Amino acid sequence: MKTQTIIKARGYHTDQFGHVNHARFIELLEEGRWCYMEENGLLDLFHSMGLGHVVIRIAVDYKNSVRAGDTMRIETGLIKRGRSSFTMGQNIYLDTTGIQVLEAQIVNVFIDGKSGKAVVPDRGLVSKWHDLAMAGEKEDANG
Amino acid sequence: MKTQTIIKARGYHTDQFGHVNHARFIELLEEGRWCYMEENGLLDLFHSMGLGHVVIRIAVDYKNSVRAGDTMRIETGLIKRGRSSFTMGQNIYLDTTGIQVLEAQIVNVFIDGKSGKAVVPDRGLVSKWHDLAMAGEKEDANG
Amino acid sequence: MKTQTIIKARGYHTDQFGHVNHARFIELLEEGRWCYMEENGLLDLFHSMGLGHVVIRIAVDYKNSVRAGDTMRIETGLIKRGRSSFTMGQNIYLDTTGIQVLEAQIVNVFIDGKSGKAVVPDRGLVSKWHDLAMAGEKEDANG
Amino acid sequence: MKTQTIIKARGYHTDQFGHVNHARFIELLEEGRWCYMEENGLLDLFHSMGLGHVVIRIAVDYKNSVRAGDTMRIETGLIKRGRSSFTMGQNIYLDTTGIQVLEAQIVNVFIDGKSGKAVVPDRGLVSKWHDLAMAGEKEDANG
């Protein structure tokens, strides 16, 4: 299930051209992922399993600009699952028109909450994180 | 020629884990590209030709973390040239140890400074932007 | 009337001590003032009168720290009115406990939207901005 | 002795009016104070004495705007000393013209590095932090 996050662009998000700066979007995407984590109870789940996660790769395609006063809708979902990693897919749209602002893929690895080292999480995680189970099924279908 | 930019990580760059936040790096990379633009006289050159440029894609691979007090060295160069676009390659290293922090590719398109629309710049640009000429030769060599 | 803005503190708001950084609060306060402006229809009103406004002074007293995961309530109101300036009063509280995080006063001056120069706005502004009328009455009462 | 920090304003520092945003300046001021701390060996000194410090009050008067491309000179010094607090005075100037951009006072309290509670530091600190000794003398002179 995709999480929707609504954020209004403000003057302090924009640069000298009046457009939301490309670096700012990275922060807005992070906000979207926090919302996804909360909506799916992952903060508590990860904590109970002693898991953390860190971003190891981001790729963002910018398609259209956003101005102060525009309302953005950030859509966040899980799109891929690896043994010790997972990939979030995010899109930002102008809420009124539906025009796509950007498309992003963010790859995370699971880490041990204490040592900070990459780990393969216990299989139990899959049964408790619904999207992860779904992503797994898709992987099977693809190969 | 690669431009070197030295920036010291501060407490306000880091997140709750004490690491420079992944979104902050995008800003540090932008700083590196401004330095490259200045060192190569591109701000004036673009201005005189009525050209602007916008980022259309960023891809960053995070390899190691940075803590407050660490000195970072940002290396910025041109790695690819298209008809109406150019791609900057950037690396960040810990300055003392040489450990690589991240690797990034940033794709820009040329735009008309007034209309804001994508344009193919005049050929004269190549002769005045040395790295662009070099990137072109490399493209030829590759096919 | 005070405007309430709810914002959840995230990891990217905090510094190496795990506290929301003092510079970040300035941005959160700005967000609170944008909300106040919208709730009071001031963006349109200022625009129709050819008015802009700029911050000329901020003073913030920090009282308690905020951690990632805490929900903050930002209260924004008008506290003083001058001939060509107005002062916003803002407080941030931890939403669950009511503990006060900070107290701020932000002084703005009206500027001409075109020239950018300080101006004394038309008296009509007072009748359309309810809090401004109230602030004026209080001034009279005080002397 | 005042510490000088030179920072060039970039597009990502500015807002939709093309001016460095008032919240950004708070970060630039923090950078200036880190430079002061380093230049005076205070990071090591505080660490060796088990001391930390936190900002409890900032007051900033904005006088003139800064645009992308402008070079700023941040001047940072100690202006007042209390039993468990110290006040830094900071000014930002346009480096070429000397025009003053802003004036700021930042009040810090000493805290115990472990407990995080406010403390009165050992008298030995005064002999090792030259400006602090000077600030003390000035206090005597004033009363």
XYZ file of C-alpha atoms in Angstrom:
572
model
C 0.000 0.000 0.000
C 1.319 3.411 -0.879
C 1.539 6.120 1.750
C 0.408 9.628 0.797
C 2.083 12.650 2.349
C 0.868 16.169 1.639
C 3.349 19.041 1.946
C 2.908 22.627 0.869
C 5.895 24.280 -0.798
C 7.047 27.420 1.017
C 9.362 30.262 0.114
C 12.146 28.748 2.217
C 12.044 25.556 0.103
C 12.799 27.434 -3.104
C 15.958 28.797 -4.702
C 16.635 32.023 -6.593
C 14.542 30.831 -9.557
C 11.506 30.412 -7.314
C 11.568 26.616 -7.703
C 11.815 24.091 -4.900
C 15.545 23.286 -4.867
C 16.594 19.779 -5.947
C 18.341 19.166 -2.609
C 15.191 20.089 -0.685
C 13.262 17.355 -2.425
C 15.588 14.782 -0.864
C 14.413 15.945 2.544
C 10.760 15.879 1.452
C 11.281 12.317 0.213
C 12.765 11.401 3.594
C 9.666 12.850 5.258
C 7.547 10.653 2.984
C 9.492 7.564 4.029
C 9.092 8.378 7.726
C 5.330 8.588 7.122
C 5.423 5.206 5.391
C 7.385 3.699 8.294
C 4.843 5.006 10.792
C 1.790 3.987 8.775
C 3.169 0.448 8.551
C 4.291 0.235 12.194
C 7.869 -0.340 11.069
C 9.562 1.893 13.636
C 8.352 -0.342 16.474
C 8.816 -3.541 14.463
C 12.416 -2.733 13.518
C 13.142 -1.657 17.079
C 11.738 -4.904 18.535
C 13.909 -6.924 16.152
C 17.045 -4.882 16.871
C 17.147 -3.669 13.277
C 18.145 -0.349 11.810
C 18.412 0.693 8.174
C 20.523 3.131 6.192
C 20.210 4.627 2.730
C 22.928 3.346 0.383
C 21.649 4.695 -2.920
C 19.285 7.368 -4.161
C 18.325 8.054 -7.766
C 15.955 10.888 -8.596
C 14.547 11.962 -11.965
C 13.272 15.524 -11.878
C 10.413 16.120 -14.314
C 8.668 19.358 -13.408
C 9.276 22.287 -11.100
C 7.341 23.312 -7.987
C 6.741 26.867 -6.767
C 6.011 28.315 -3.327
C 2.308 27.876 -2.658
C 1.994 24.625 -4.638
C 0.745 21.612 -2.704
C 2.764 18.436 -3.264
C 1.557 14.877 -2.820
C 4.351 12.413 -2.039
C 3.579 8.776 -2.764
C 5.803 6.214 -1.044
C 5.800 2.442 -1.488
C 8.069 -0.576 -1.419
C 9.137 -1.735 -4.870
C 11.862 -4.318 -4.400
C 13.233 -6.633 -1.767
C 16.673 -8.202 -1.485
C 18.196 -10.468 1.144
C 19.559 -7.603 3.224
C 18.146 -4.609 1.380
C 14.868 -3.064 0.280
C 14.053 -0.406 -2.302
C 11.447 2.294 -1.807
C 9.770 3.868 -4.832
C 8.573 7.448 -4.450
C 6.758 9.892 -6.665
C 5.890 13.512 -6.065
C 2.901 15.079 -7.808
C 1.358 18.534 -7.826
C -1.759 17.762 -5.852
C -4.193 19.935 -7.829
C -3.196 18.992 -11.357
C -1.643 15.575 -10.842
C 1.438 16.685 -12.804
C 4.416 14.511 -11.868
C 7.268 16.414 -10.256
C 9.780 13.634 -9.765
C 10.327 9.908 -9.501
C 12.777 8.391 -7.053
C 14.213 5.058 -5.996
C 15.897 4.755 -2.615
C 17.848 1.624 -1.688
C 18.250 0.823 2.021
C 20.189 -1.906 3.777
C 19.219 -3.458 7.072
C 21.797 -2.958 9.791
C 22.177 -4.364 13.245
C 20.899 -1.637 15.575
C 23.912 -1.991 17.865
C 26.916 -2.768 15.684
C 25.686 -0.750 12.711
C 26.786 -3.578 10.400
C 24.684 -4.886 7.495
C 22.551 -7.899 8.421
C 20.067 -10.300 6.847
C 16.946 -9.859 8.978
C 15.072 -12.764 10.518
C 12.405 -14.257 8.219
C 9.784 -13.184 10.733
C 10.074 -9.672 9.356
C 8.353 -10.691 6.137
C 5.195 -11.884 7.881
C 4.882 -8.615 9.780
C 5.641 -6.177 6.966
C 2.896 -6.760 4.441
C 4.493 -4.882 1.521
C 7.704 -6.839 1.990
C 5.828 -10.114 1.612
C 4.170 -8.769 -1.546
C 7.484 -7.557 -2.958
C 8.849 -11.033 -2.369
C 6.040 -12.603 -4.376
C 6.723 -10.262 -7.229
C 10.389 -11.228 -7.184
C 9.434 -14.897 -7.478
C 7.148 -14.125 -10.404
C 9.990 -12.311 -12.168
C 12.429 -15.106 -11.793
C 40.324 19.014 -14.699
C 38.707 18.102 -11.441
C 37.812 20.772 -8.915
C 38.601 20.099 -5.268
C 36.362 21.559 -2.560
C 37.190 21.151 1.113
C 34.327 21.250 3.641
C 34.430 20.388 7.299
C 31.489 18.414 8.664
C 29.724 20.197 11.529
C 27.192 19.111 14.099
C 24.391 20.787 12.146
C 25.154 18.578 9.121
C 24.545 15.372 11.060
C 21.469 13.435 12.096
C 20.600 11.592 15.298
C 23.181 8.898 14.547
C 25.959 11.482 14.405
C 26.436 10.946 10.657
C 26.176 13.597 7.976
C 22.616 13.115 6.724
C 22.168 11.768 3.185
C 20.116 14.813 2.182
C 22.865 17.176 3.373
C 25.332 15.587 0.993
C 23.179 16.726 -1.933
C 23.765 20.302 -0.826
C 27.502 19.698 -0.381
C 27.597 18.260 -3.903
C 25.849 21.381 -5.184
C 28.506 23.485 -3.460
C 31.151 21.396 -5.251
C 29.521 22.066 -8.610
C 29.343 25.823 -7.958
C 33.090 25.713 -7.250
C 33.654 23.847 -10.514
C 31.559 26.417 -12.410
C 33.580 29.283 -10.949
C 36.963 27.638 -11.469
C 36.089 27.105 -15.132
C 34.577 30.546 -15.676
C 31.269 28.962 -16.637
C 28.991 31.364 -14.783
C 30.123 34.234 -17.002
C 30.334 32.063 -20.104
C 26.800 30.697 -19.717
C 25.521 34.169 -18.949
C 27.146 35.664 -22.071
C 25.554 32.934 -24.208
C 22.102 33.336 -22.627
C 22.294 29.809 -21.235
C 21.052 28.361 -17.982
C 21.112 24.776 -16.758
C 18.966 22.625 -14.491
C 19.502 19.299 -12.772
C 17.285 16.580 -14.242
C 18.762 13.513 -12.565
C 20.896 12.703 -9.562
C 22.194 9.284 -8.556
C 24.269 8.877 -5.413
C 25.919 5.761 -3.979
C 26.709 6.139 -0.298
C 29.742 4.109 0.781
C 30.932 5.370 4.168
C 29.657 7.699 6.861
C 31.053 11.068 7.935
C 31.036 12.496 11.458
C 31.156 16.064 12.791
C 34.777 17.161 12.779
C 35.749 15.122 9.696
C 37.122 17.078 6.766
C 35.629 16.154 3.409
C 37.203 16.594 -0.003
C 34.694 16.918 -2.840
C 36.010 16.149 -6.318
C 33.939 17.476 -9.218
C 34.474 16.878 -12.924
C 32.630 16.545 -16.208
C 32.156 12.937 -17.300
C 29.748 12.958 -20.220
C 28.376 15.299 -22.833
C 25.188 15.055 -24.801
C 23.640 17.377 -27.389
C 21.670 19.364 -24.843
C 22.896 17.844 -21.595
C 26.050 17.249 -19.588
C 26.805 14.903 -16.718
C 28.981 15.830 -13.753
C 30.784 13.113 -11.809
C 31.472 13.789 -8.148
C 33.217 11.913 -5.366
C 33.527 12.770 -1.714
C 36.479 11.487 0.310
C 37.546 11.805 3.922
C 40.489 14.134 3.431
C 42.842 12.572 6.005
C 42.409 8.911 5.143
C 41.249 9.079 1.535
C 38.312 6.791 2.372
C 35.558 7.248 -0.205
C 32.310 8.561 1.232
C 30.141 8.611 -1.860
C 30.042 8.656 -5.628
C 27.525 10.715 -7.573
C 26.419 11.443 -11.107
C 24.393 14.556 -11.812
C 22.757 15.114 -15.193
C 21.999 18.691 -16.254
C 20.224 20.077 -19.301
C 20.975 23.400 -20.913
C 18.055 25.774 -20.903
C 17.434 29.097 -22.527
C 18.067 31.667 -19.803
C 14.874 33.545 -20.661
C 12.262 30.967 -21.680
C 13.576 28.261 -19.363
C 13.151 25.709 -22.175
C 15.738 23.037 -23.026
C 18.119 24.117 -25.799
C 21.063 22.781 -27.790
C 23.817 25.308 -27.084
C 25.854 26.974 -29.810
C 28.956 24.963 -30.844
C 31.089 27.860 -29.600
C 30.517 26.586 -26.066
C 32.749 23.569 -26.692
C 35.789 25.661 -27.564
C 35.428 27.718 -24.393
C 34.701 24.952 -21.918
C 37.804 22.780 -22.005
C 36.347 19.758 -20.171
C 33.390 19.726 -22.550
C 35.718 19.474 -25.534
C 37.584 16.636 -23.801
C 34.346 14.841 -22.956
C 33.408 15.092 -26.609
C 36.687 13.494 -27.708
C 36.142 10.698 -25.255
C 32.669 10.113 -26.700
C 34.194 9.824 -30.181
C 36.807 7.381 -28.915
C 34.080 5.230 -27.437
C 32.197 5.063 -30.661
C -6.501 34.204 17.219
C -3.525 31.948 17.462
C -2.730 29.498 14.693
C -1.717 25.958 15.685
C 0.720 24.027 13.511
C 1.614 20.425 14.270
C 4.998 19.106 13.097
C 6.652 15.834 13.985
C 10.395 15.961 14.653
C 12.380 13.663 12.368
C 15.931 12.373 12.395
C 16.932 14.884 9.730
C 15.879 17.773 12.007
C 18.299 16.743 14.761
C 22.008 17.200 15.327
C 24.659 14.867 16.729
C 23.147 15.119 20.221
C 19.805 13.833 18.932
C 18.130 17.201 19.561
C 16.343 19.313 16.980
C 19.034 21.812 15.995
C 18.509 25.457 16.992
C 18.768 26.580 13.344
C 16.061 24.109 12.296
C 13.609 25.691 14.699
C 13.874 28.952 12.761
C 12.526 27.126 9.723
C 9.763 25.493 11.759
C 8.808 28.925 13.055
C 8.671 30.208 9.480
C 6.345 27.316 8.626
C 4.142 28.367 11.545
C 3.964 31.939 10.246
C 3.029 30.762 6.726
C 0.171 28.804 8.321
C -0.920 31.921 10.210
C -0.828 33.966 6.999
C -2.980 31.420 5.190
C -5.456 30.975 8.025
C -5.971 34.748 8.110
C -6.118 35.207 4.335
C -3.129 37.531 4.474
C -1.325 36.233 1.392
C -4.181 37.381 -0.835
C -4.805 40.526 1.189
C -1.158 41.652 1.057
C -1.012 40.819 -2.634
C -4.141 42.845 -3.421
C -2.661 45.847 -1.565
C 0.730 45.547 -3.276
C 2.373 44.798 0.079
C 5.206 42.487 0.967
C 6.914 41.962 4.309
C 10.394 41.014 5.469
C 11.797 39.793 8.768
C 14.072 42.394 10.369
C 14.565 40.837 13.789
C 14.225 37.454 15.438
C 14.754 36.642 19.095
C 14.373 33.090 20.337
C 14.651 31.707 23.878
C 15.295 27.978 23.906
C 13.880 26.263 26.976
C 13.747 22.501 26.350
C 15.054 20.078 23.751
C 13.087 18.035 21.220
C 13.983 14.558 19.958
C 13.139 12.683 16.753
C 9.660 11.222 17.158
C 8.371 14.050 19.369
C 5.347 15.934 18.071
C 5.628 19.711 18.291
C 2.794 22.221 18.452
C 3.691 25.660 17.111
C 1.477 28.519 18.276
C 1.614 31.690 16.203
C -0.085 35.005 16.902
C 0.314 38.740 16.432
C 1.573 40.517 19.537
C 2.464 44.062 18.523
C 1.760 46.552 15.783
C 3.800 49.543 14.701
C 3.244 52.095 11.942
C 5.198 50.105 9.350
C 5.977 46.943 11.277
C 4.297 44.076 13.123
C 5.618 41.553 15.627
C 4.613 37.903 15.673
C 4.815 35.927 18.913
C 5.444 32.214 18.631
C 5.726 29.348 21.082
C 6.606 25.740 20.480
C 5.355 23.037 22.860
C 5.766 19.279 23.041
C 2.254 18.300 22.045
C 1.816 15.376 24.448
C 3.151 16.938 27.628
C 2.647 20.629 26.970
C 6.275 21.299 27.935
C 7.447 24.562 26.394
C 10.294 24.179 23.913
C 10.902 27.775 22.963
C 9.481 31.267 22.829
C 10.109 33.607 19.912
C 9.401 37.122 18.747
C 9.726 37.968 15.069
C 9.586 41.574 13.860
C 8.537 42.203 10.256
C 8.331 45.406 8.238
C 5.903 46.058 5.449
C 7.529 46.688 2.111
C 6.242 47.844 -1.223
C 5.853 44.664 -3.284
C 7.551 46.284 -6.281
C 10.282 48.554 -4.955
C 11.058 46.417 -1.909
C 11.203 49.600 0.232
C 9.634 49.913 3.668
C 6.149 51.449 3.572
C 3.351 52.458 5.933
C 0.388 50.406 4.703
C -3.002 51.900 3.936
C -5.327 52.101 6.983
C -7.669 49.684 5.185
C -5.350 46.860 6.186
C -6.403 47.150 9.818
C -10.071 46.527 9.095
C -9.258 43.383 7.115
C -6.689 41.837 9.433
C -8.556 41.219 12.643
C -5.528 40.548 14.879
C -3.931 43.780 13.697
C -6.987 45.752 14.798
C -6.886 43.985 18.175
C -3.151 44.651 18.559
C -3.875 48.300 17.891
C -6.532 48.467 20.605
C -4.130 46.951 23.056
C -1.558 49.604 22.163
C -4.095 52.337 22.914
C -4.962 50.742 26.249
C -1.289 50.714 27.201
C -0.875 54.374 26.488
C 40.242 38.285 18.969
C 37.571 38.039 16.356
C 37.446 35.091 13.994
C 36.779 35.797 10.307
C 34.887 33.249 8.220
C 34.371 33.751 4.499
C 31.360 32.105 2.862
C 30.030 32.632 -0.634
C 26.251 32.820 -0.992
C 24.864 30.203 -3.378
C 21.529 29.730 -5.086
C 20.549 27.063 -2.575
C 20.948 29.573 0.287
C 18.365 31.933 -1.179
C 14.584 32.050 -1.207
C 12.097 33.012 -3.898
C 13.130 36.673 -3.692
C 16.738 35.763 -4.480
C 17.888 36.743 -0.982
C 19.694 34.503 1.480
C 16.839 33.277 3.675
C 16.764 34.478 7.287
C 16.817 30.879 8.583
C 19.919 30.089 6.532
C 21.841 32.849 8.251
C 21.406 31.015 11.549
C 23.334 28.103 10.077
C 26.009 30.414 8.677
C 26.355 31.974 12.130
C 26.770 28.485 13.615
C 29.531 27.823 11.083
C 31.215 31.044 12.220
C 31.092 29.922 15.853
C 32.576 26.512 15.015
C 35.459 28.383 13.318
C 35.905 30.517 16.429
C 35.936 27.405 18.636
C 38.608 25.790 16.468
C 40.751 28.903 16.165
C 40.772 29.202 19.949
C 41.323 25.502 20.651
C 38.062 25.361 22.581
C 36.826 22.026 21.248
C 39.788 20.227 22.870
C 39.737 22.447 25.942
C 36.030 21.896 26.621
C 36.456 18.185 25.988
C 39.372 17.902 28.429
C 37.300 19.670 31.104
C 34.208 17.524 30.492
C 32.274 20.591 29.368
C 29.660 21.007 26.695
C 27.624 24.082 25.772
C 24.177 24.739 24.342
C 22.548 27.770 22.770
C 19.794 29.177 24.981
C 19.074 32.431 23.184
C 19.639 33.972 19.786
C 18.780 37.497 18.718
C 19.447 38.636 15.176
C 18.932 42.046 13.578
C 18.756 41.835 9.802
C 20.014 44.986 8.092
C 20.694 44.231 4.436
C 20.031 41.398 2.024
C 22.534 39.066 0.366
C 22.248 37.556 -3.119
C 23.718 34.413 -4.685
C 27.289 35.198 -5.732
C 27.916 37.680 -2.896
C 30.815 36.860 -0.593
C 30.020 37.187 3.103
C 32.476 37.817 5.915
C 31.307 36.513 9.286
C 32.989 38.063 12.322
C 32.697 36.127 15.569
C 33.866 37.152 19.017
C 33.067 36.805 22.690
C 31.206 39.773 24.117
C 30.020 38.822 27.579
C 30.726 36.299 30.291
C 28.496 35.094 33.086
C 29.028 32.523 35.820
C 27.682 29.621 33.761
C 27.077 31.298 30.406
C 28.869 33.223 27.675
C 27.577 35.448 24.885
C 29.026 35.465 21.394
C 28.671 38.562 19.228
C 28.562 38.057 15.481
C 28.351 40.328 12.482
C 28.016 39.470 8.823
C 29.314 41.885 6.169
C 29.374 41.849 2.388
C 33.079 41.297 1.901
C 33.583 43.616 -1.087
C 31.689 46.651 0.118
C 31.773 46.201 3.888
C 28.008 46.729 4.049
C 26.636 45.169 7.230
C 24.175 42.348 6.630
C 23.233 41.472 10.185
C 24.200 41.660 13.819
C 23.632 38.771 16.226
C 24.021 37.860 19.871
C 24.046 34.205 20.871
C 23.880 33.177 24.523
C 25.284 29.766 25.481
C 25.323 27.924 28.789
C 27.990 25.515 29.887
C 26.711 22.016 30.504
C 28.256 18.930 31.992
C 29.284 16.800 29.028
C 27.762 13.670 30.576
C 24.630 14.738 32.441
C 23.781 17.567 30.047
C 22.951 19.784 33.059
C 24.042 23.421 33.354
C 27.293 23.850 35.308
C 29.618 26.593 36.499
C 32.953 25.676 34.898
C 36.191 25.437 36.852
C 38.070 28.776 37.142
C 40.908 27.201 35.158
C 38.855 27.751 32.007
C 39.414 31.506 32.202
C 43.202 31.231 32.076
C 43.048 29.029 28.987
C 40.407 30.911 26.999
C 41.942 34.314 26.411
C 38.786 36.097 25.263
C 36.949 34.878 28.335
C 39.566 36.451 30.591
C 39.277 39.692 28.629
C 35.483 39.640 28.818
C 35.836 39.293 32.558
C 38.072 42.335 32.789
C 35.649 44.362 30.796
C 32.841 43.357 33.139
C 34.860 44.665 36.076
C 35.517 47.931 34.284
C 31.804 48.392 33.637
C 30.832 47.889 37.220
